[in-house]
Coordinates of C-alpha atoms and ligand atoms in Angstrom, one line a residue:
M1 CA 0.0 0.0 0.0
E2 CA 1.2 3.5 -0.8
K3 CA 2.6 5.5 2.1
I4 CA 1.8 9.1 2.7
N5 CA 4.4 11.7 3.7
L6 CA 3.1 13.8 6.6
S7 CA 6.5 15.5 6.6
K8 CA 9.9 15.0 4.9
D9 CA 10.9 12.4 7.6
F10 CA 7.5 10.9 8.5
R11 CA 5.5 8.5 6.5
I12 CA 2.4 6.7 7.5
S13 CA 0.1 4.2 5.7
K14 CA -2.7 5.5 3.5
L15 CA -5.2 3.8 5.8
I16 CA -4.9 3.8 9.6
H17 CA -6.3 1.2 12.0
G18 CA -8.2 2.8 14.9
Q19 CA -8.2 1.2 18.3
W20 CA -10.9 3.2 20.1
R21 CA -13.2 0.2 20.2
M22 CA -10.5 -2.4 21.0
A23 CA -11.8 -3.1 24.5
D24 CA -15.2 -4.0 22.9
W25 CA -13.6 -6.5 20.6
K26 CA -13.1 -8.8 23.6
M27 CA -9.9 -10.1 22.1
N28 CA -7.0 -11.6 24.0
T29 CA -3.4 -10.5 23.3
N30 CA -2.8 -13.2 20.8
E31 CA -5.9 -12.3 18.9
I32 CA -5.0 -8.6 18.8
L33 CA -1.5 -9.6 17.7
K34 CA -3.0 -11.7 14.9
L35 CA -5.3 -8.8 13.8
T36 CA -2.3 -6.4 13.9
E37 CA -0.1 -8.6 11.8
Q38 CA -2.9 -9.2 9.3
A39 CA -3.4 -5.4 9.0
I40 CA 0.4 -4.9 8.5
E41 CA 0.4 -7.6 5.8
L42 CA -2.3 -5.6 4.0
G43 CA -0.1 -2.5 4.3
I44 CA -1.7 -0.8 7.2
T45 CA 1.2 0.1 9.5
T46 CA -0.2 3.1 11.4
F47 CA -2.4 2.5 14.5
D48 CA -4.5 5.2 16.3
N49 CA -5.0 5.1 20.0
A50 CA -5.6 7.6 22.9
D51 CA -5.0 7.7 26.6
I52 CA -8.8 7.6 27.3
Y53 CA -9.8 4.8 24.9
G54 CA -11.7 2.0 26.6
D55 CA -11.7 3.8 29.9
Y56 CA -7.9 4.1 29.8
S57 CA -7.4 0.4 28.8
C58 CA -6.8 0.4 25.0
E59 CA -3.2 1.6 25.1
E60 CA -2.4 -1.3 27.4
L61 CA -4.2 -3.8 25.3
F62 CA -2.0 -2.8 22.3
G63 CA 1.1 -2.5 24.5
N64 CA 0.6 -6.2 25.5
V65 CA 1.0 -7.0 21.8
L66 CA 4.3 -5.1 21.7
R67 CA 5.4 -6.9 24.8
V68 CA 5.0 -10.3 23.3
K69 CA 6.3 -9.3 19.9
K70 CA 8.9 -6.5 20.4
E71 CA 10.2 -6.5 16.9
L72 CA 6.8 -5.3 15.6
R73 CA 7.5 -1.9 16.9
H74 CA 9.9 -1.1 14.1
D75 CA 7.3 -2.0 11.5
I76 CA 4.6 0.4 12.8
E77 CA 3.8 4.0 13.6
I78 CA 1.9 4.7 16.8
I79 CA -0.5 7.6 17.2
T80 CA -1.9 8.4 20.6
K81 CA -3.7 11.4 22.1
C82 CA -3.9 13.4 25.3
G83 CA -5.8 16.2 26.9
I84 CA -9.2 14.9 27.8
K85 CA -9.9 13.9 31.4
I86 CA -12.9 11.7 31.7
I87 CA -14.6 10.5 34.8
S88 CA -13.3 7.0 35.6
D89 CA -12.8 4.6 38.5
K90 CA -9.1 4.8 37.7
Y91 CA -9.1 8.5 38.7
P92 CA -11.4 8.6 41.8
N93 CA -10.5 12.1 42.8
R94 CA -11.8 13.6 39.5
I95 CA -15.2 15.2 39.8
T96 CA -15.7 17.2 36.7
P97 CA -14.8 15.9 33.2
H98 CA -12.5 18.5 31.6
Y99 CA -9.6 19.2 29.3
D100 CA -6.1 19.6 30.6
Y101 CA -3.3 21.0 28.4
S102 CA -1.0 22.1 31.1
Y103 CA 2.7 21.3 30.7
D104 CA 2.6 18.8 33.6
H105 CA -0.4 16.9 32.3
I106 CA 0.9 16.6 28.7
I107 CA 4.2 15.3 30.0
S108 CA 2.7 12.9 32.5
S109 CA 0.1 11.7 30.0
V110 CA 2.8 10.8 27.5
D111 CA 4.9 9.0 30.2
T112 CA 1.9 6.9 31.1
S113 CA 1.1 6.2 27.4
L114 CA 4.7 5.1 26.8
K115 CA 4.5 2.7 29.8
K116 CA 1.2 1.2 28.7
L117 CA 2.2 0.9 25.1
N118 CA 5.5 -0.8 26.0
T119 CA 7.5 1.6 23.8
D120 CA 10.0 4.3 24.3
Y121 CA 8.6 6.6 21.7
I122 CA 5.3 7.7 20.2
D123 CA 5.4 8.5 16.5
L124 CA 2.6 11.1 16.5
L125 CA 1.0 12.8 19.5
L126 CA -2.3 14.5 18.9
L127 CA -4.1 17.0 21.2
H128 CA -7.5 15.3 21.4
R129 CA -9.8 18.3 21.3
P130 CA -9.5 22.1 21.3
A131 CA -10.1 23.6 24.8
P132 CA -11.6 26.9 26.0
F133 CA -8.8 27.0 28.6
F134 CA -5.6 26.7 26.6
N135 CA -2.1 28.2 27.0
P136 CA -0.3 27.6 23.7
A137 CA 3.1 28.7 25.2
E138 CA 2.8 25.9 27.8
V139 CA 1.8 23.3 25.1
A140 CA 4.8 24.5 23.0
K141 CA 7.2 24.0 25.9
A142 CA 5.8 20.5 26.5
F143 CA 6.1 19.6 22.7
S144 CA 9.7 20.9 22.7
D145 CA 10.7 18.9 25.7
L146 CA 9.0 15.7 24.5
K147 CA 10.8 16.1 21.1
K148 CA 14.2 16.7 22.7
S149 CA 13.8 13.7 25.0
G150 CA 12.9 11.5 22.0
K151 CA 9.6 10.5 23.6
V152 CA 7.5 12.0 20.8
L153 CA 8.7 12.3 17.3
H154 CA 5.8 14.3 15.7
F155 CA 2.8 16.4 16.8
G156 CA -0.7 17.2 15.6
V157 CA -4.2 18.0 16.7
S158 CA -7.7 16.6 16.5
N159 CA -11.0 18.3 16.1
F160 CA -9.4 21.7 15.8
D161 CA -10.8 24.4 13.5
P162 CA -8.5 26.5 11.3
M163 CA -8.1 29.3 13.8
Q164 CA -7.2 27.0 16.6
F165 CA -4.7 25.1 14.4
E166 CA -3.0 28.4 13.3
M167 CA -3.0 29.7 16.9
L168 CA -1.1 26.7 18.2
N169 CA 1.2 26.5 15.1
A170 CA 2.2 30.1 15.7
H171 CA 3.5 29.2 19.2
T172 CA 5.2 25.9 18.7
D173 CA 8.5 25.1 16.9
E174 CA 7.2 21.6 16.2
K175 CA 5.0 22.1 13.1
L176 CA 1.6 20.5 13.5
L177 CA 1.5 17.7 10.9
T178 CA -2.2 16.8 10.8
N179 CA -5.7 17.4 12.2
Q180 CA -7.8 14.3 12.9
V181 CA -11.5 15.3 12.4
E182 CA -14.8 13.5 11.7
I183 CA -15.4 13.2 8.0
S184 CA -17.8 10.9 6.3
P185 CA -20.8 11.0 3.9
F186 CA -22.8 11.3 7.1
C187 CA -20.7 14.2 8.5
L188 CA -20.0 17.2 6.2
E189 CA -19.1 19.5 9.1
H190 CA -15.5 20.1 7.9
F191 CA -16.6 21.0 4.3
E192 CA -18.9 23.6 5.9
N193 CA -16.6 25.2 8.5
G194 CA -13.7 26.0 6.2
N195 CA -11.4 23.2 7.6
I196 CA -11.1 21.3 4.2
D197 CA -10.2 24.5 2.4
F198 CA -7.7 25.4 5.1
F199 CA -6.1 21.9 4.7
L200 CA -5.8 22.4 1.0
K201 CA -4.4 25.9 1.4
E202 CA -1.8 24.8 4.0
R203 CA -1.2 21.3 2.4
I204 CA -2.2 19.6 5.6
I205 CA -3.3 16.0 5.2
P206 CA -6.3 15.3 7.5
M207 CA -7.2 12.0 9.1
A208 CA -10.9 11.1 9.1
W209 CA -12.3 9.5 12.3
S210 CA -15.5 7.5 12.2
P211 CA -15.3 7.2 8.4
L212 CA -18.3 4.9 8.4
A213 CA -20.1 7.0 11.0
G214 CA -19.9 4.1 13.4
G215 CA -21.6 1.7 10.9
S216 CA -24.9 3.8 10.7
F217 CA -25.4 2.8 7.1
I218 CA -26.2 -0.8 8.2
N219 CA -29.3 0.3 10.0
P220 CA -30.1 3.9 9.0
K221 CA -32.6 5.6 11.4
S222 CA -32.8 9.3 10.7
E223 CA -34.0 10.8 7.5
K224 CA -30.5 11.9 6.7
E225 CA -29.1 8.4 7.3
L226 CA -31.7 6.9 5.0
R227 CA -31.0 9.5 2.2
V228 CA -27.2 8.9 2.4
S229 CA -27.5 5.1 2.6
N230 CA -29.8 5.1 -0.4
A231 CA -27.4 7.2 -2.4
L232 CA -24.5 4.9 -1.4
K233 CA -26.5 1.9 -2.4
E234 CA -27.3 3.4 -5.8
V235 CA -23.6 4.1 -6.4
A236 CA -22.7 0.6 -5.3
E237 CA -25.1 -0.8 -7.8
E238 CA -23.8 1.5 -10.6
L239 CA -20.3 0.3 -10.0
N240 CA -21.3 -3.3 -9.3
I241 CA -19.6 -3.1 -5.9
D242 CA -20.7 -5.7 -3.3
S243 CA -20.6 -3.6 -0.1
I244 CA -21.5 0.0 0.9
D245 CA -18.4 0.5 3.2
K246 CA -16.2 0.3 0.1
I247 CA -18.2 3.1 -1.5
I248 CA -17.8 5.2 1.6
Y249 CA -14.0 4.7 1.8
S250 CA -13.7 5.5 -2.0
W251 CA -15.7 8.7 -1.5
L252 CA -13.2 9.8 1.2
L253 CA -10.2 8.7 -0.8
K254 CA -11.3 10.5 -4.0
H255 CA -11.0 13.9 -2.4
P256 CA -7.9 15.9 -3.5
V257 CA -7.2 16.8 0.1
S258 CA -5.8 13.3 0.6
I259 CA -8.0 12.2 3.5
I260 CA -6.6 9.3 5.5
P261 CA -9.5 7.2 6.9
V262 CA -9.0 5.8 10.4
I263 CA -10.8 2.5 10.2
G264 CA -12.7 1.4 13.3
T265 CA -13.7 -2.2 12.7
G266 CA -12.1 -5.1 14.6
K267 CA -12.8 -7.6 11.8
I268 CA -10.1 -8.4 9.4
E269 CA -12.5 -9.0 6.4
R270 CA -13.9 -5.5 6.9
I271 CA -10.4 -4.0 7.1
K272 CA -9.7 -5.8 3.8
N273 CA -12.8 -4.1 2.3
A274 CA -11.2 -0.8 3.1
V275 CA -7.9 -1.8 1.4
D276 CA -9.8 -3.1 -1.7
T277 CA -11.3 0.3 -2.2
L278 CA -7.9 1.7 -3.2
D279 CA -8.7 0.5 -6.7
I280 CA -12.3 1.9 -6.9
E281 CA -12.8 5.1 -8.8
L282 CA -16.0 7.0 -8.2
S283 CA -17.0 9.5 -10.9
L284 CA -17.3 13.2 -9.9
E285 CA -21.1 12.9 -10.3
Q286 CA -21.2 9.9 -8.0
W287 CA -19.2 11.8 -5.4
Y288 CA -21.6 14.7 -5.6
K289 CA -24.7 12.4 -5.5
I290 CA -23.5 11.2 -2.1
F291 CA -22.6 14.8 -1.0
I292 CA -25.9 16.2 -2.0
A293 CA -27.9 13.3 -0.3
S294 CA -26.1 14.2 2.9
R295 CA -26.7 18.0 2.5
G296 CA -30.3 17.3 2.0
E297 CA -30.8 20.0 -0.6
P298 CA -29.5 20.6 -4.1
L299 CA -26.4 22.7 -4.7
P300 CA -27.0 26.4 -5.2
Ligands
NAP1 N1 -10.0 12.0 17.3 C1 -11.2 11.8 17.8 O1 -11.9 12.6 18.4 C2 -11.8 10.4 17.4 C3 -13.2 10.2 17.7 C4 -13.7 8.9 17.4 C5 -12.9 8.0 16.8 N2 -11.6 8.2 16.5 C6 -10.7 7.3 15.9 O2 -11.3 6.8 14.7 C7 -11.4 5.4 14.7 C8 -12.5 4.9 13.9 O3 -13.8 5.4 14.5 P1 -15.0 4.5 14.5 O4 -14.7 3.2 15.2 O5 -16.2 5.3 14.9 O6 -15.0 4.1 12.9 P2 -16.1 3.6 11.9 O7 -15.4 2.8 10.9 O8 -17.0 4.7 11.5 O9 -17.1 2.6 12.7 C9 -16.7 1.4 13.1 C10 -17.8 0.7 13.7 O10 -18.7 0.3 12.6 C11 -19.0 -1.0 12.7 N3 -19.3 -1.6 11.4 C12 -20.5 -2.1 11.0 N4 -20.4 -2.5 9.7 C13 -19.2 -2.3 9.3 C14 -18.5 -2.5 8.1 N5 -19.1 -3.1 7.0 N6 -17.2 -2.2 8.0 C15 -16.6 -1.6 9.0 N7 -17.2 -1.4 10.2 C16 -18.5 -1.7 10.4 C17 -17.8 -1.7 13.4 O11 -18.2 -2.9 13.9 P3 -17.2 -4.2 13.8 O12 -16.0 -4.0 14.7 O13 -18.1 -5.3 14.3 O14 -16.9 -4.4 12.3 C18 -17.4 -0.6 14.4 O15 -18.3 -0.8 15.5 C19 -11.4 5.0 16.2 O16 -10.9 3.7 16.4 C20 -10.4 6.0 16.7 O17 -9.1 5.6 16.5 C21 -11.0 9.4 16.8

C-alpha cells in the first residue's frame, strides 16, 4: 500500500487502523497480535490510540502485543492522544470531566502512554480536542521537551478548527502535521466550517475519524441516514460493488485533500474491504450524488 508523507521524515500508511473500540472486541493479546499482523500484511502500518480509549485500557491492550512481539515496533507507527480527562474509577478524585493542556499533564500523560504501550517513543501525539482554557506557550514547551527527549517524534491535533490550528502552530517550533477530524458522507461539518479549504491551502493531510459514522449505514434511522444510505446503495449498484463500506471509503479517498481514513472495525475482512477500495474510482457525479444526499438539498 502506498505510504503518505506527513512530513519529509515521517511516512504513514494511506489507511490507519483505529483502536478506540478495542476493549469492545473482547480479544486476548494473541488475537490482537494476529489482527495487527494481518493489518500490517495488508499494508496498514499506522495505529491510532488515545489515553482515554476503553476507559484508559486500549493503550495497554495494544502494549501487550508489543510486549510479546517487540520486533513489531519497528514496522509500525503509533499515534496516541492526550488532553481529555474523563470520569473514571481509575481517577477517583476527579469530579468534573474537563480538558487539561498544562505542561505537567501533557508530560505525565505521554509518560503513562509510553509505559502502557510498551514503547520508548510515540510517532505522533495529537491533542485530542480544542479547549476553552488553553495556553499555547505551555503546550509549545511540552512539545519541545518531548521532542528533545525523543519520547514523541511528531505532533498534531484533533477536532481543531483552522483558527485553533493556526493559533497553536504560531506558538510551537514543532510544526503540526495533521488534524484528525470527523469526515464521512454522514458528516460534512468540515466541508462547511472551512477546515477542508484550510487543509488544501496549507497542504495539511487530514485524518478522518468514524469514516463509516460508526456503521450507521447498516441500520439507518434518521431521514439523513436513510438518504445517504440510499445514495450509497445506488452508487454501489452502478459500480457493481458488493458492499457499501467500500463506496464510503472511496468517497473519502477520492477527495484531493488526501483524507486518511481511520478504520474502526475489529474484523479483518472489513479491514480488507477498506484496502480493496484503493482500486475503486467514483465519478465526480457519483461523489456529488452522495454529498448532495447528505446535504439534504440541491447545490446552489
Ligand atoms: N479524534 C477523535 O476525536 C476520534 C473520535 C472517534 C474515533 N476516533 C478514531 O477513529 C477510529 C474509527 O472510528 P469508528 O470506530 O467510529 O469508525 P467507523 O469505521 O466509522 O465505525 C466502526 C464501527 O462500525 C461497525 N461496522 C459495521 N459495519 C461495518 C462494516 N461493514 N465495515 C466496518 N465497520 C463496520 C464496526 O463494527 P465491527 O467492529 O463489528 O466491524 C465498528 O463498531 C477510532 O478507532 C479512533 O481511533 C477518533
